[in-house]
């Protein structure tokens, strides 16, 4: 009975001061429809995200979200926010649903955003220093491995190729507008774009380099590989964004900026991205087909 | 409605007489059309421009007019016509100066940009830059600005910034080009999230010079300011500025500008927590972008159509070329075949000609040979005939020459010609010691023949000669020879005759002549008694030496015997036979009496009395 009373008291106190509970946890929104949490937990194992010094991908597929969850936590921690970060699955698919972060319902996203998609919201959002700088994000020209004609393609022969691209992926679209290839506009699921490769409707599509040793990507039993020695720079930088209207927005952003600066100085950001395969060191010496976009 | 007509009148009335005006006025009038009036009135300019183009001889102005036409077509999204106008301009510009060429290239680049043919646009603008780098600063700067915009639309912001920095370094800060480059630089700075930089750039523009910019460029400047307000968190300002601009551009075809404004409004309302308005403008933005996408799709379709038409044209050209090649080949083949045929015909003709000529020649030769043969045959026949005739004549002649025409007997000529072989034959026999048979040489003369002629006439004389000839013939052997020696004198040569037979023969002949009474013309009354005197000798005369007495000697001896028969009796015969004499024939002949007396020669005769010799 006494314990019941104590419990009621505690609940009452929490009800009176809800901020005490909220202040304890920092929430970052992550995409609900992709099962990053599970893979995230698998990567961490028994380790705390703050303890990750070296990252080893344990599966195929993109590790961008996972490594960014780790970078975000480490940066905030280094920036002075020692409290745990809670990643909340969210329905957001694009910036049409950016309203919650604009109005402060959501504090921040658990992953970085392209600058171009967030720049118009800079009146409402804090945009961090770039975690992936302009020119660091590269992708390969993937083709179905059965299409042996593409095994070896010279840069001069690219104008003969057709590439499928989604105009809503601005960075991809802009990158390819500055390549010699003929672009096929496609708005739809990513899997369908792969099907276009399988059916030889198009020759290639732009895909982040795979973490596998041979850079090959496997999807539903089919293998895809990048055209050897050619890569595309995505002409944008990626940033974390924090809501200006969230009560803890400013505080979190400042910690984030501070932490990112420290990590950048330590070379940790680049290292973790490289280890996750987001920035792929295997293609370091490959030719950039849109290198004119890197002009300063 | 009335208001609209009035507006149309006021807007178009100054334009309607453009064709008569100076081209530059026309150009300026077009440039000065307000954003709203442009749409309303620019199409009205087209007929005037067409008239101007058809009338002017100034190709530079013609090109400029075509460029304006292309711009007007572009405002109405009539890309195909715009392409055609610029193609015409390009053709004309080929013969003109570099500036005009570059100007056309710039127009083409604008068109390519509108069609999102970025690579073509880049190629054209680069050519324009290259052409005007050192010659025409105005077009050069315009080209640089267009290139910067091109990079912007391609999303290559860094290249774009670099381009505008280059422009700003080239022009002074009070020019429209400087302002334009600044505006576009600020726009990119905003894209890259650098609002401070954007602000700095915009502050560099002298507000008083903003009016130098065209209306649409001023609108773009306003748009950037609006976006800057939004980026700076001044959502209400951004909203009011955007709405103002949006209202201004309503009814224009600046869809891209409107979409940007709607996007700003949507985002600004969202950030101002007015979700209803944000959603409204998001919807409008979506509609506008859909319209733009539709426009783009149409452009793509148009391009595809153009490409398709071009491909079809090329295909047709290729087909036509192939057809032409085929027909050429066919014609060539036909010509070749014809030539072959002609050649074959010619060869055939020549062959036939040759054959014909050959046939003709052969025919002619054959004909000639035939004719020749015929002639030959005829000649041969003729020759034969002639030869026969000749032979006949010769035979006749020979006969005539060898015979006596009256009696048909051999004449003295014949005897001379033939006697030698007889003589040599006999002589050989005697030389071989086989000689027994002599040639008896007997001369016969008609007794008193002169009297017969005188009495009965010469015809009767001839008859006598003829009848005597017959008698003589009848009395000699066929192997013997009878010759009319001359006048009424005959010579008989008896072959292979023994000497002792001669007397009998002579006597028998004498008697037969005597017996054979001659009748004249069958008249029994005219009978003529006929006798002959004969003298004979023999050959070889000296059988021991057959060659001692030649023929002439023997004849002479016979003649001497005849003479003796005549002189001593008539109707008589005398014959000399050799005995033996040491004297020469000449001596014997000249002195026959001595020889007879000395019995060197024996005499035979039917004369009984003593015979006297001369």
PDB file of N, CA and C in Angstrom, chain B residues 71 103 131 158 160 168 188 246 294 312 443 452 463 538 543 556 561 600:
ATOM      1  N   UNK B  71      12.166  34.705 -81.251  1.00  0.00           N
ATOM      2  CA  UNK B  71      11.872  35.036 -79.846  1.00  0.00           C
ATOM      3  C   UNK B  71      10.360  35.046 -79.602  1.00  0.00           C
ATOM      4  N   UNK B 103      25.590  36.233 -82.988  1.00  0.00           N
ATOM      5  CA  UNK B 103      24.278  36.641 -82.486  1.00  0.00           C
ATOM      6  C   UNK B 103      23.242  35.537 -82.754  1.00  0.00           C
ATOM      7  N   UNK B 131      33.792  33.256 -81.041  1.00  0.00           N
ATOM      8  CA  UNK B 131      33.718  34.159 -82.196  1.00  0.00           C
ATOM      9  C   UNK B 131      33.809  35.627 -81.799  1.00  0.00           C
ATOM     10  N   UNK B 158      28.673  25.723 -59.140  1.00  0.00           N
ATOM     11  CA  UNK B 158      30.019  26.291 -59.031  1.00  0.00           C
ATOM     12  C   UNK B 158      30.510  26.848 -60.375  1.00  0.00           C
ATOM     13  N   UNK B 160      28.626  27.921 -62.675  1.00  0.00           N
ATOM     14  CA  UNK B 160      27.801  29.094 -62.927  1.00  0.00           C
ATOM     15  C   UNK B 160      28.363  30.324 -62.227  1.00  0.00           C
ATOM     16  N   UNK B 168      31.352  39.847 -64.211  1.00  0.00           N
ATOM     17  CA  UNK B 168      31.456  41.038 -63.330  1.00  0.00           C
ATOM     18  C   UNK B 168      32.830  41.689 -63.426  1.00  0.00           C
ATOM     19  N   UNK B 188      22.467  31.802 -56.907  1.00  0.00           N
ATOM     20  CA  UNK B 188      23.226  30.568 -56.660  1.00  0.00           C
ATOM     21  C   UNK B 188      23.705  30.506 -55.211  1.00  0.00           C
ATOM     22  N   UNK B 246       3.622  37.500 -57.558  1.00  0.00           N
ATOM     23  CA  UNK B 246       2.751  36.513 -58.195  1.00  0.00           C
ATOM     24  C   UNK B 246       1.573  37.191 -58.885  1.00  0.00           C
ATOM     25  N   UNK B 294       4.588  19.300 -68.238  1.00  0.00           N
ATOM     26  CA  UNK B 294       3.860  19.016 -69.469  1.00  0.00           C
ATOM     27  C   UNK B 294       4.520  19.734 -70.645  1.00  0.00           C
ATOM     28  N   UNK B 312      13.455  10.291 -90.374  1.00  0.00           N
ATOM     29  CA  UNK B 312      12.679   9.820 -91.532  1.00  0.00           C
ATOM     30  C   UNK B 312      13.187  10.437 -92.813  1.00  0.00           C
ATOM     31  N   UNK B 443      59.892 -40.492-213.856  1.00  0.00           N
ATOM     32  CA  UNK B 443      59.230 -39.259-214.279  1.00  0.00           C
ATOM     33  C   UNK B 443      58.360 -39.580-215.483  1.00  0.00           C
ATOM     34  N   UNK B 452      46.561 -31.106-226.686  1.00  0.00           N
ATOM     35  CA  UNK B 452      45.250 -31.356-226.029  1.00  0.00           C
ATOM     36  C   UNK B 452      44.667 -30.047-225.526  1.00  0.00           C
ATOM     37  N   UNK B 463      41.042 -32.064-217.184  1.00  0.00           N
ATOM     38  CA  UNK B 463      40.365 -33.350-217.055  1.00  0.00           C
ATOM     39  C   UNK B 463      41.320 -34.473-217.377  1.00  0.00           C
ATOM     40  N   UNK B 538      67.121 -44.991-210.367  1.00  0.00           N
ATOM     41  CA  UNK B 538      66.845 -45.639-209.064  1.00  0.00           C
ATOM     42  C   UNK B 538      67.767 -45.063-207.982  1.00  0.00           C
ATOM     43  N   UNK B 543      74.809 -48.717-205.703  1.00  0.00           N
ATOM     44  CA  UNK B 543      74.485 -49.453-204.482  1.00  0.00           C
ATOM     45  C   UNK B 543      75.711 -49.677-203.593  1.00  0.00           C
ATOM     46  N   UNK B 556      67.691 -36.092-211.877  1.00  0.00           N
ATOM     47  CA  UNK B 556      68.230 -35.580-213.144  1.00  0.00           C
ATOM     48  C   UNK B 556      68.413 -36.729-214.157  1.00  0.00           C
ATOM     49  N   UNK B 561      66.381 -39.637-218.808  1.00  0.00           N
ATOM     50  CA  UNK B 561      65.794 -40.847-219.412  1.00  0.00           C
ATOM     51  C   UNK B 561      64.455 -40.512-220.063  1.00  0.00           C
ATOM     52  N   UNK B 600      78.919 -47.778-218.521  1.00  0.00           N
ATOM     53  CA  UNK B 600      79.015 -47.490-217.087  1.00  0.00           C
ATOM     54  C   UNK B 600      77.611 -47.428-216.500  1.00  0.00           C
TER      55      UNK B 600
END
